[in-house]
Coordinates of C-alpha atoms and ligand atoms in Angstrom, one line a residue:
M194 CA -21.4 2.5 -5.3
C195 CA -24.0 4.2 -7.5
G196 CA -22.9 7.4 -9.2
I197 CA -24.8 10.4 -10.4
V198 CA -23.8 13.1 -13.0
G199 CA -26.0 15.9 -14.4
Y200 CA -25.2 18.6 -16.8
I201 CA -27.1 21.7 -18.0
G202 CA -25.6 24.3 -20.3
R203 CA -24.6 24.9 -23.9
Q204 CA -23.0 21.7 -24.9
D205 CA -24.7 18.4 -25.8
A206 CA -25.3 16.8 -22.4
A207 CA -24.8 13.1 -23.1
P208 CA -21.0 13.2 -23.8
V209 CA -20.4 15.3 -20.7
V210 CA -22.5 13.1 -18.5
L211 CA -21.0 9.9 -19.9
E212 CA -17.5 11.2 -19.4
G213 CA -18.4 12.1 -15.9
L214 CA -19.7 8.6 -15.3
T215 CA -16.4 7.1 -16.4
R216 CA -14.8 9.1 -13.7
L217 CA -16.9 7.3 -11.2
E218 CA -16.3 3.8 -12.7
H219 CA -13.8 2.7 -10.1
R220 CA -16.4 3.1 -7.4
G221 CA -18.2 0.0 -8.5
Y222 CA -21.3 -0.4 -10.6
D223 CA -23.1 -3.0 -12.8
S224 CA -25.2 -0.9 -15.2
A225 CA -25.3 2.6 -16.6
G226 CA -27.8 5.0 -18.1
V227 CA -28.4 8.5 -19.3
A228 CA -31.4 10.7 -19.9
V229 CA -31.3 13.8 -22.1
L230 CA -34.0 16.5 -22.3
G231 CA -34.1 17.9 -25.9
T232 CA -36.7 19.7 -28.0
R233 CA -38.7 16.5 -28.4
G234 CA -38.8 15.6 -24.7
I235 CA -36.8 13.2 -22.6
R236 CA -34.9 10.3 -24.2
V237 CA -33.3 7.5 -22.1
A238 CA -30.6 5.0 -22.9
K239 CA -29.6 2.5 -20.3
Q240 CA -28.3 -1.0 -20.0
A241 CA -26.4 -3.5 -17.9
G242 CA -22.7 -3.4 -18.3
R243 CA -20.0 -0.7 -18.6
V244 CA -20.3 3.0 -19.5
R245 CA -18.1 2.4 -22.5
E246 CA -20.6 -0.2 -23.9
L247 CA -23.5 2.3 -23.4
T248 CA -21.5 5.0 -25.2
E249 CA -20.9 2.7 -28.1
V250 CA -24.6 1.9 -28.6
L251 CA -26.0 5.4 -27.9
P252 CA -28.2 6.6 -30.7
K253 CA -26.6 9.4 -32.8
R254 CA -29.6 11.6 -32.4
F255 CA -29.4 11.9 -28.7
A256 CA -29.2 15.6 -28.6
G257 CA -30.1 18.0 -25.8
T258 CA -28.3 20.3 -23.5
T259 CA -29.7 19.0 -20.3
G260 CA -29.0 15.5 -19.1
I261 CA -28.6 13.2 -16.1
G262 CA -26.8 9.9 -15.9
H263 CA -26.2 7.1 -13.5
T264 CA -24.1 4.1 -12.7
R265 CA -26.0 1.6 -10.7
W266 CA -24.8 -0.9 -8.1
A267 CA -27.7 -3.3 -7.7
T268 CA -29.7 -3.3 -4.4
H269 CA -33.4 -3.8 -5.3
G270 CA -33.5 -6.2 -8.3
P271 CA -30.8 -7.7 -10.4
A272 CA -28.4 -5.8 -12.6
N273 CA -30.3 -5.7 -16.0
D274 CA -31.3 -3.1 -18.6
V275 CA -34.8 -2.4 -17.0
N276 CA -33.5 -1.9 -13.5
A277 CA -30.7 0.5 -14.7
H278 CA -31.4 4.2 -14.1
P279 CA -32.7 6.7 -15.1
H280 CA -36.3 5.6 -14.4
T281 CA -39.2 7.3 -15.9
D282 CA -42.9 7.7 -15.3
E283 CA -45.5 6.1 -17.6
S284 CA -45.6 9.2 -19.8
G285 CA -41.9 9.4 -20.1
R286 CA -42.0 13.1 -19.1
V287 CA -40.1 12.6 -15.8
A288 CA -36.7 10.9 -15.4
V289 CA -35.0 10.2 -12.1
V290 CA -31.5 9.0 -11.1
H291 CA -31.1 8.0 -7.5
N292 CA -28.4 6.8 -5.1
G293 CA -29.5 5.3 -1.7
I294 CA -32.4 3.1 -0.7
I295 CA -36.1 3.9 -0.3
D296 CA -37.0 1.9 2.7
N297 CA -40.8 2.0 2.2
A298 CA -40.5 1.2 -1.5
A299 CA -42.6 -2.0 -1.2
A300 CA -45.5 -0.1 0.3
L301 CA -45.3 2.8 -2.2
R302 CA -45.1 0.3 -5.1
A303 CA -48.3 -1.4 -3.8
E304 CA -50.1 2.0 -3.4
L305 CA -49.0 3.1 -6.9
G306 CA -50.2 -0.3 -8.3
D307 CA -53.6 0.1 -6.6
A308 CA -53.8 3.5 -8.2
G309 CA -53.4 1.9 -11.6
V310 CA -49.7 2.7 -12.2
T311 CA -47.8 0.0 -14.1
L312 CA -44.3 -0.4 -12.6
V313 CA -41.8 -1.9 -15.0
S314 CA -38.7 -2.4 -12.9
D315 CA -37.9 -4.1 -9.6
T316 CA -36.3 -1.0 -8.2
D317 CA -37.2 1.3 -5.4
T318 CA -36.2 4.3 -7.5
E319 CA -38.9 3.9 -10.0
V320 CA -41.5 5.0 -7.5
L321 CA -39.9 8.4 -7.3
A322 CA -40.5 9.0 -11.0
H323 CA -44.2 8.1 -10.6
L324 CA -44.6 10.1 -7.5
V325 CA -43.1 13.2 -9.1
A326 CA -45.3 12.7 -12.2
R327 CA -48.5 12.4 -10.1
S328 CA -48.0 15.5 -7.9
D329 CA -50.2 18.3 -8.9
A330 CA -47.8 21.0 -7.6
D331 CA -47.2 23.6 -10.3
T332 CA -43.4 23.7 -9.9
L333 CA -40.9 20.9 -10.3
E334 CA -39.5 21.7 -6.9
G335 CA -43.1 21.3 -5.5
K336 CA -43.5 18.0 -7.3
V337 CA -40.2 16.7 -5.9
R338 CA -41.1 18.0 -2.4
D339 CA -44.5 16.1 -2.6
A340 CA -42.7 12.9 -3.7
L341 CA -40.1 13.1 -1.0
A342 CA -42.8 13.8 1.7
V343 CA -44.0 10.2 1.4
V344 CA -40.6 8.6 1.0
V345 CA -38.6 7.1 3.9
G346 CA -35.0 6.3 3.2
T347 CA -31.8 7.7 1.9
Y348 CA -31.3 9.5 -1.3
G349 CA -29.2 11.6 -3.5
L350 CA -31.3 12.2 -6.6
A351 CA -31.6 14.3 -9.7
V352 CA -34.8 14.8 -11.6
L353 CA -35.6 16.0 -15.2
H354 CA -39.1 17.0 -16.2
A355 CA -40.1 17.7 -19.8
D356 CA -42.5 20.5 -18.6
F357 CA -39.6 22.3 -16.9
P358 CA -36.9 22.1 -19.5
D359 CA -34.7 24.8 -18.0
R360 CA -33.7 22.9 -14.9
I361 CA -32.4 19.9 -13.0
V362 CA -33.7 19.5 -9.5
A363 CA -31.5 17.6 -7.1
A364 CA -32.1 16.5 -3.5
R365 CA -30.1 14.9 -0.8
N366 CA -30.8 12.8 2.3
G367 CA -27.9 10.6 3.4
S368 CA -26.3 10.2 0.0
P369 CA -23.8 12.9 -1.2
L370 CA -24.5 15.4 -3.9
V371 CA -22.4 18.3 -5.2
V372 CA -23.4 21.1 -7.5
G373 CA -20.6 22.4 -9.7
V374 CA -20.6 26.0 -11.2
G375 CA -19.3 26.6 -14.7
D376 CA -19.5 29.4 -17.2
K377 CA -23.2 29.4 -18.3
E378 CA -23.2 25.7 -17.6
M379 CA -23.7 23.8 -14.4
Y380 CA -23.1 20.3 -13.1
V381 CA -24.6 17.9 -10.5
A382 CA -22.7 14.9 -9.2
S383 CA -22.5 12.4 -6.4
D384 CA -18.8 12.9 -6.3
L385 CA -16.4 15.7 -7.1
A386 CA -14.3 13.3 -9.1
A387 CA -17.0 13.4 -11.9
I388 CA -16.8 17.1 -12.5
V389 CA -13.5 18.3 -11.2
R390 CA -12.1 18.6 -14.7
H391 CA -14.8 21.2 -15.5
T392 CA -15.0 23.1 -12.3
T393 CA -13.7 23.4 -8.7
T394 CA -16.4 25.9 -7.7
V395 CA -18.9 23.8 -5.9
A396 CA -21.6 23.6 -3.3
M397 CA -22.1 20.4 -1.3
L398 CA -25.7 19.8 -0.5
D399 CA -26.7 19.0 3.1
D400 CA -29.2 16.4 4.1
G401 CA -32.7 17.8 3.7
E402 CA -31.6 20.2 1.0
M403 CA -32.8 20.5 -2.6
A404 CA -31.1 22.4 -5.4
T405 CA -32.6 23.9 -8.5
V406 CA -29.9 24.0 -11.1
T407 CA -30.2 26.0 -14.4
S408 CA -27.6 26.9 -16.9
A409 CA -27.3 30.3 -15.2
G410 CA -26.8 29.1 -11.6
F411 CA -28.4 27.4 -8.7
T412 CA -30.6 28.0 -5.7
T413 CA -31.1 25.8 -2.6
V414 CA -34.1 25.2 -0.4
R415 CA -35.1 22.8 2.3
H416 CA -37.1 20.1 0.6
S417 CA -39.6 19.7 3.4
D418 CA -41.0 23.2 3.0
L419 CA -39.1 24.8 0.1
A420 CA -37.7 27.5 2.5
S421 CA -34.4 28.9 1.1
T422 CA -31.1 27.7 2.6
G423 CA -29.2 30.3 0.6
K424 CA -26.2 28.0 -0.1
T425 CA -23.4 29.6 -2.1
A426 CA -20.6 27.9 -4.0
T427 CA -17.0 27.8 -2.8
Q428 CA -13.7 27.1 -4.4
V429 CA -12.2 23.7 -3.4
D430 CA -8.5 23.1 -3.3
V431 CA -8.1 20.0 -5.5
D432 CA -5.9 19.2 -8.3
A433 CA -7.7 17.5 -11.1
S434 CA -4.6 15.4 -12.0
A435 CA -5.0 13.8 -8.5
Y436 CA -7.9 12.0 -10.0
D437 CA -5.9 10.5 -12.9
A438 CA -3.9 7.3 -12.8
G439 CA -1.2 9.0 -14.9
E440 CA 1.5 6.5 -16.1
H441 CA 0.4 3.9 -13.5
E442 CA -1.4 0.8 -14.7
S443 CA -4.0 1.2 -11.9
Y444 CA -5.1 3.6 -9.3
M445 CA -4.3 1.2 -6.6
R446 CA -0.7 1.0 -7.5
K447 CA -0.5 4.8 -7.9
E448 CA -2.0 5.2 -4.4
I449 CA 0.3 2.6 -2.8
L450 CA 3.3 4.4 -4.3
E451 CA 2.1 7.8 -3.1
Q452 CA 2.3 6.8 0.5
P453 CA 5.6 8.4 1.4
T454 CA 4.3 11.7 0.3
T455 CA 0.8 11.4 1.7
A456 CA 2.1 10.2 5.0
Q457 CA 4.1 13.4 5.2
A458 CA 1.0 15.4 4.5
V459 CA -1.0 14.1 7.5
L460 CA 2.0 14.7 9.9
R461 CA 2.8 18.2 8.5
G462 CA 2.6 20.9 11.1
R463 CA 1.1 18.6 13.7
L464 CA 4.3 17.3 15.5
D465 CA 5.9 19.2 18.3
D466 CA 9.6 18.1 18.9
R467 CA 10.1 20.3 21.8
F468 CA 7.4 18.9 24.0
G469 CA 7.3 15.4 22.3
T470 CA 3.6 15.8 21.5
A471 CA 1.1 16.4 18.7
H472 CA -1.2 19.4 18.1
L473 CA -4.6 18.6 16.6
G474 CA -6.4 21.9 16.4
G475 CA -9.3 20.5 14.5
L476 CA -10.3 18.3 17.5
D477 CA -11.5 21.4 19.3
M478 CA -10.5 19.9 22.7
D479 CA -8.2 21.6 25.1
A480 CA -6.0 19.8 27.6
R481 CA -8.8 19.7 30.2
D482 CA -11.2 18.1 27.7
L483 CA -8.5 15.6 26.7
R484 CA -7.7 14.7 30.4
A485 CA -11.4 14.2 31.1
V486 CA -11.5 11.3 28.5
R487 CA -11.9 8.0 30.4
R488 CA -12.4 5.7 27.5
V489 CA -12.0 5.8 23.7
K490 CA -14.4 4.0 21.3
I491 CA -13.4 3.9 17.6
L492 CA -16.1 3.3 15.0
G493 CA -15.4 2.4 11.4
C494 CA -16.2 -0.2 8.7
G495 CA -14.1 -2.7 6.9
S496 CA -10.5 -1.7 6.6
A497 CA -11.2 1.5 8.5
Y498 CA -12.4 -0.6 11.4
Y499 CA -9.2 -2.7 11.3
V500 CA -7.1 0.5 11.4
G501 CA -9.3 1.6 14.2
Q502 CA -8.2 -1.5 16.1
M503 CA -4.6 -0.5 15.4
G504 CA -5.5 2.9 16.7
A505 CA -7.2 1.6 19.8
G506 CA -4.0 -0.4 20.6
L507 CA -1.9 2.8 20.2
I508 CA -4.1 4.9 22.4
E509 CA -4.2 2.3 25.1
E510 CA -0.4 1.8 25.0
L511 CA 0.5 5.5 24.8
A512 CA -2.2 7.2 26.8
R513 CA -3.2 4.3 29.1
I514 CA -6.8 4.9 28.4
P515 CA -9.0 1.9 27.8
A516 CA -9.7 1.9 24.0
D517 CA -11.4 -0.4 21.6
A518 CA -12.7 -0.4 18.0
E519 CA -16.1 -1.7 16.9
A520 CA -17.7 -2.2 13.5
A521 CA -19.8 0.9 13.0
S522 CA -22.3 -1.2 11.0
E523 CA -23.2 -3.2 14.2
F524 CA -22.9 -0.4 16.8
R525 CA -26.3 1.3 16.8
Y526 CA -28.2 -2.0 16.5
R527 CA -27.1 -3.2 19.9
D528 CA -28.5 0.0 21.6
P529 CA -25.1 1.0 22.9
V530 CA -24.6 2.7 26.2
I531 CA -23.1 6.1 25.5
E532 CA -20.9 7.5 28.2
P533 CA -20.3 11.2 28.7
D534 CA -16.6 10.7 29.4
T535 CA -15.9 8.4 26.5
L536 CA -14.4 9.9 23.4
Y537 CA -16.0 8.4 20.3
V538 CA -13.9 8.5 17.1
A539 CA -15.5 7.9 13.7
V540 CA -12.9 6.8 11.1
S541 CA -13.7 6.9 7.4
Q542 CA -11.9 7.6 4.1
S543 CA -14.9 8.7 2.2
G544 CA -16.7 10.3 5.1
E545 CA -19.9 9.0 3.5
T546 CA -20.1 5.4 4.7
I547 CA -23.7 5.3 5.8
D548 CA -23.1 2.7 8.6
T549 CA -20.4 5.0 10.1
L550 CA -22.5 8.1 9.7
L551 CA -25.5 6.4 11.5
A552 CA -23.2 5.3 14.3
V553 CA -22.0 9.0 14.7
Q554 CA -25.7 10.1 14.8
E555 CA -26.4 7.5 17.4
V556 CA -23.6 8.8 19.6
R557 CA -24.6 12.4 19.2
R558 CA -28.3 11.7 19.6
K559 CA -27.5 10.3 23.1
G560 CA -25.3 13.2 24.0
G561 CA -21.9 11.7 23.4
R562 CA -18.9 13.5 21.9
C563 CA -17.8 12.1 18.5
V564 CA -14.7 13.3 16.6
G565 CA -13.8 12.2 13.1
L566 CA -10.8 10.9 11.3
V567 CA -11.9 11.6 7.8
N568 CA -10.2 12.0 4.4
V569 CA -12.8 13.8 2.3
V570 CA -13.1 17.4 3.4
G571 CA -16.7 18.5 4.0
S572 CA -18.1 15.0 3.8
A573 CA -21.1 14.0 5.7
I574 CA -19.2 12.3 8.6
A575 CA -16.8 15.2 8.9
R576 CA -19.7 17.6 9.1
E577 CA -21.6 15.5 11.6
C578 CA -18.8 15.2 14.0
D579 CA -17.9 17.6 16.9
G580 CA -14.4 18.1 15.4
G581 CA -11.7 16.0 14.0
I582 CA -8.5 15.2 12.1
Y583 CA -8.5 15.5 8.4
L584 CA -6.3 12.8 6.8
H585 CA -4.9 14.8 3.9
A586 CA -4.3 11.6 1.8
G587 CA -5.7 13.3 -1.4
P588 CA -8.4 11.7 -3.5
E589 CA -8.4 7.9 -3.2
V590 CA -10.0 6.3 -6.3
A591 CA -9.2 2.6 -6.1
V592 CA -11.9 0.6 -4.3
A593 CA -9.2 -1.1 -2.2
S594 CA -8.1 1.5 0.3
T595 CA -4.3 1.9 0.9
K596 CA -3.0 5.4 1.4
A597 CA -6.0 6.6 3.4
L598 CA -5.6 3.7 5.8
T599 CA -1.9 4.6 6.3
N600 CA -3.0 8.1 7.1
M601 CA -5.7 6.9 9.5
F602 CA -3.0 5.0 11.4
L603 CA -0.9 8.1 11.5
G604 CA -3.9 10.2 12.6
F605 CA -4.4 7.7 15.5
A606 CA -0.8 7.9 16.4
L607 CA -1.1 11.7 16.6
L608 CA -4.2 11.4 18.7
A609 CA -2.6 8.8 21.0
L610 CA 0.4 11.0 21.4
Q611 CA -1.6 14.1 22.3
L612 CA -3.8 12.1 24.7
G613 CA -0.7 10.5 26.2
R614 CA 1.2 13.7 26.7
V615 CA -1.6 15.4 28.7
R616 CA -1.4 12.3 31.0
D617 CA 1.4 10.2 32.0
L618 CA 3.4 9.6 28.7
S619 CA 6.9 10.9 29.5
I620 CA 8.5 13.6 27.5
A621 CA 11.2 11.1 26.6
D622 CA 8.7 8.6 25.2
G623 CA 6.9 11.5 23.5
K624 CA 10.1 12.6 21.8
R625 CA 10.9 9.0 20.9
L626 CA 7.5 8.7 19.1
V627 CA 7.7 12.1 17.4
A628 CA 11.1 11.0 16.0
G629 CA 9.6 7.7 15.0
L630 CA 6.8 9.4 13.1
E631 CA 9.2 11.7 11.4
R632 CA 11.2 8.7 10.2
L633 CA 8.1 6.8 8.9
P634 CA 7.6 8.3 5.4
A635 CA 11.2 7.5 4.4
Q636 CA 10.8 4.0 5.8
I637 CA 7.6 3.5 3.8
E638 CA 9.7 4.4 0.8
E639 CA 12.2 1.7 1.8
V640 CA 9.5 -0.9 1.9
L641 CA 8.1 0.2 -1.5
A642 CA 11.6 -0.2 -2.9
T643 CA 11.5 -3.9 -2.1
E644 CA 8.5 -4.4 -4.4
S645 CA 10.3 -6.5 -7.0
E646 CA 11.2 -9.1 -4.3
L647 CA 7.6 -9.3 -3.3
V648 CA 6.3 -10.1 -6.8
E649 CA 7.4 -13.7 -6.8
V650 CA 6.0 -14.3 -3.3
A651 CA 2.7 -12.8 -4.4
H652 CA 2.6 -15.2 -7.4
V653 CA 3.0 -18.2 -5.0
L654 CA 0.2 -16.9 -2.8
A655 CA -2.0 -16.3 -5.7
E656 CA -1.9 -20.0 -6.6
A657 CA -3.5 -21.0 -3.3
Q658 CA -7.3 -21.1 -3.0
S659 CA -7.2 -20.4 0.7
L660 CA -4.7 -18.8 3.0
F661 CA -4.2 -17.5 6.5
F662 CA -2.9 -14.1 7.7
I663 CA -1.8 -14.3 11.4
G664 CA -0.5 -11.9 13.9
R665 CA -0.6 -11.1 17.6
V666 CA -1.6 -8.0 19.6
R667 CA -0.3 -5.1 17.5
G668 CA 0.0 -7.6 14.6
F669 CA -3.5 -8.9 14.6
P670 CA -5.3 -5.9 13.0
V671 CA -2.5 -5.9 10.5
A672 CA -3.3 -9.5 9.7
R673 CA -7.0 -8.6 9.4
E674 CA -6.2 -5.8 7.0
G675 CA -3.8 -8.0 5.0
A676 CA -6.4 -10.7 4.6
Q677 CA -9.0 -8.1 3.7
K678 CA -6.9 -6.6 0.9
F679 CA -6.0 -10.0 -0.4
K680 CA -9.5 -11.3 -0.7
E681 CA -11.0 -8.1 -2.0
I682 CA -8.9 -7.9 -5.1
S683 CA -7.6 -11.5 -5.7
Y684 CA -10.9 -13.3 -4.8
R685 CA -8.9 -15.9 -2.8
H686 CA -10.2 -16.9 0.6
A687 CA -8.0 -15.2 3.1
E688 CA -8.7 -15.6 6.8
A689 CA -7.1 -13.6 9.6
Y690 CA -6.4 -15.2 12.9
Q691 CA -4.6 -14.4 16.1
T692 CA -1.4 -16.4 16.0
S693 CA -2.1 -17.5 19.5
E694 CA -5.5 -18.9 18.6
L695 CA -4.3 -21.1 15.7
K696 CA -3.9 -24.2 17.7
H697 CA -7.3 -23.8 19.2
G698 CA -8.9 -24.8 15.9
P699 CA -7.8 -23.6 12.5
L700 CA -4.5 -25.5 12.7
A701 CA -6.6 -28.4 11.4
L702 CA -6.7 -26.6 8.0
I703 CA -2.9 -26.2 7.6
D704 CA -1.5 -28.4 4.9
P705 CA 0.9 -27.9 1.9
D706 CA -1.9 -26.1 -0.1
V707 CA -2.8 -23.5 2.6
P708 CA -0.1 -20.9 2.9
T709 CA 0.2 -18.6 6.0
V710 CA 1.4 -15.0 6.0
A711 CA 2.7 -14.5 9.5
L712 CA 3.5 -11.1 11.1
V713 CA 6.5 -11.5 13.3
P714 CA 8.0 -8.2 14.4
S715 CA 11.0 -8.0 16.7
D716 CA 9.2 -7.4 20.0
E717 CA 8.3 -9.1 23.3
L718 CA 6.2 -11.7 21.4
T719 CA 8.8 -12.8 18.9
E720 CA 9.6 -16.1 20.6
R721 CA 5.9 -16.9 21.0
N722 CA 5.3 -16.2 17.4
L723 CA 8.2 -18.4 16.3
G724 CA 6.6 -21.3 18.3
A725 CA 3.5 -21.0 16.2
L726 CA 5.6 -20.9 13.0
H727 CA 7.2 -24.2 14.0
E728 CA 3.7 -25.8 14.4
I729 CA 2.8 -24.6 10.9
A730 CA 6.1 -25.8 9.4
A731 CA 5.7 -29.2 11.1
R732 CA 2.4 -29.6 9.1
S733 CA 4.1 -28.6 5.8
G734 CA 2.2 -25.3 5.7
P735 CA 4.0 -22.9 3.3
L736 CA 5.1 -19.7 5.2
V737 CA 5.7 -16.1 4.3
V738 CA 7.0 -14.2 7.3
V739 CA 6.9 -10.4 7.4
T740 CA 9.5 -9.5 10.0
H741 CA 12.5 -7.4 11.0
A742 CA 16.1 -8.0 10.0
D743 CA 17.2 -9.1 13.5
V744 CA 14.6 -11.8 13.9
D745 CA 16.2 -15.2 13.5
L746 CA 13.7 -17.8 12.1
G747 CA 16.0 -20.5 13.5
G748 CA 15.9 -22.8 10.5
I749 CA 12.1 -22.5 9.8
D750 CA 11.5 -22.9 6.1
A751 CA 9.9 -19.6 5.1
R752 CA 10.0 -16.8 2.6
R753 CA 11.1 -13.8 4.5
V754 CA 9.9 -10.3 3.9
V755 CA 11.9 -7.8 5.9
V756 CA 10.6 -4.3 6.9
P757 CA 12.6 -1.6 8.6
R758 CA 12.2 -1.1 12.4
N759 CA 10.7 1.9 13.9
E760 CA 9.4 2.3 17.4
P761 CA 7.5 -0.9 18.3
E762 CA 4.2 1.0 18.7
L763 CA 4.5 2.2 15.1
D764 CA 5.4 -1.2 13.7
P765 CA 1.9 -2.0 12.4
I766 CA 2.0 0.5 9.6
L767 CA 5.3 -0.7 8.2
L768 CA 4.1 -4.3 8.4
T769 CA 1.0 -3.4 6.5
I770 CA 2.7 -1.9 3.4
P771 CA 4.2 -5.2 2.0
L772 CA 0.7 -6.8 2.5
Q773 CA -0.7 -4.2 0.1
L774 CA 1.9 -5.1 -2.5
L775 CA 1.3 -8.8 -2.0
A776 CA -2.4 -8.4 -2.6
Y777 CA -1.8 -6.2 -5.6
H778 CA 0.7 -8.5 -7.4
A779 CA -1.4 -11.6 -6.6
A780 CA -4.4 -9.9 -8.3
Q781 CA -2.3 -8.8 -11.2
H782 CA -0.9 -12.3 -11.6
L783 CA -4.4 -13.6 -11.8
G784 CA -5.3 -11.1 -14.5
L785 CA -8.0 -9.4 -12.4
D786 CA -9.5 -5.9 -12.7
I787 CA -7.7 -4.5 -9.6
D788 CA -9.4 -1.1 -9.4
K789 CA -12.9 -2.5 -9.9
P790 CA -13.1 -5.6 -7.8
R791 CA -16.4 -7.5 -8.4
N792 CA -19.4 -6.8 -6.1
L793 CA -17.6 -4.0 -4.3
A794 CA -18.0 -0.2 -4.2
K795 CA -15.7 2.5 -3.1
S796 CA -18.1 4.3 -0.9
V797 CA -20.9 2.3 0.7
T798 CA -23.8 4.7 1.0
V799 CA -26.5 2.1 1.6
E800 CA -27.0 0.1 4.8
Ligands
F6R195 C1 -11.2 -2.0 1.9 C2 -12.1 -0.9 1.9 C3 -13.3 -0.9 2.7 C4 -13.5 0.5 3.4 C5 -14.8 0.5 4.1 C6 -15.0 1.9 4.8 O1 -10.1 -1.8 1.1 O2 -11.8 0.1 1.2 O3 -13.3 -1.9 3.6 O4 -12.4 0.6 4.3 O5 -15.9 0.4 3.2 O6 -14.9 2.9 4.0 P1 -14.7 4.4 4.5 O7 -13.3 4.5 5.0 O8 -14.9 5.3 3.2 O9 -15.7 4.7 5.5

């Protein structure tokens, strides 16, 4: 989604800002721009297309040591040069970059129009530039405060003003912003990835906070009344190389291959062999609190929602607590009943997905307890929750999520184990699952080692215009995630269905041109699953079956993909890994830009 980078210091700002923007490229965007404040005021260059294209056409004399830049993912108005950020006021003395959405933009545009202002773009952001310019406050902070006082919506924004050349003012409400501290130079960014090569000393802004950033340092205030919030910077423990694809041809492939290691990271120090349980200190819930939970409701979006369904299954199986998952994007709009003895769990890689954040706020507003399963430390959702489980997957750059999802599943397994062991899950079952979890990283490695066998299968699937992914009970969320990954990066229509539901309708679509990827683990439903495969084969539907070695397909004509067996409850994650590779190789076969799928963004910070 949209990205912001700002720089103020001793160097020419434009190259630093543009380099930072390239670090945010994989998050998805359709236009880019930069504004630099030099001795002759503000200059802006912006256009639809890639940062590289903008860099190539940037005028040589684009000098100035203060600058802000943006990658835009169109919301208000199409992706074109005029709608690209930065936006300026009529005098060109104010420049603004903005992530998020101004909900009352239409009304503000009308008011500005009535006041004689000519708006040149279709965007909501442009109003901010005019509002800042029209404020008669005598500081830039005061002008930004005045502008934000009439704005309703979400924003992470950075502002330059030619009358205040020593500073960038940044403000946050619902859209992440981080301030980075260098040596007589400072950075502003919507994501650490943009600045991590320059500094790991950072301050994350909170909602309602504004930062004044000069080359010498920064100060923070509340943007409603400019009262100091006194934020200081801290050192974050990240390795800049984690943000590089290294020798890999894409981030997605790198992240798929990292899974044996990242899976170990989420389990490390959290398993207890002796009592067959897990310890999740970050949950901040003792045994009594855990026993008091009568229901679990998991909230997430997209793939995180599908893993939430896997997690709900695990919790219900192991802890015998009714559990379900719901799309966080729908949750608050149905005025949900919030129960005091329900444990709400928000699950998110980025920790910034606005739909999930708003769902957490809905729960907490009504007095519910919400814990988080979040990858990005210190992110908005992590901070909003009552406690939680960090996923420790490391930075995930590819738009299509892989390693973070695996760690979400493992996080849910740990939670299910802990909830189960304070209830009726036996120590024998607890130990069985602890042992299973300990085996998983090596088994993920085994699946990844079969990659070359999956390439040809992926090429066959890539040729189809439309395909099904089917599974039952534990396998159904796996099918949903498999279809999601496939459609996201290969742009093929992929539909997930419960295997049991196929004959109630979609079987009508099965023919030699519509392949089905079927999840058939060795479990109590194997025979039932095989029955459905016969029905598909009888209609000449091509089949790829992801299964265990002991499952006999009984002469059904299918390509077999075999994964190792673990404990049945933990099967979903091993069944998921080959589906990541199938999607990846299908997209590669089709020559698509895997890390930057069209229309999508890594972190969806607008509703
Ligand atoms: C799919 C994908 C998305 C995200 C969803 C939630 O590969 O990445 O469906 O899972 O947008 O994002 P987070 O987990 O950051 O809340």
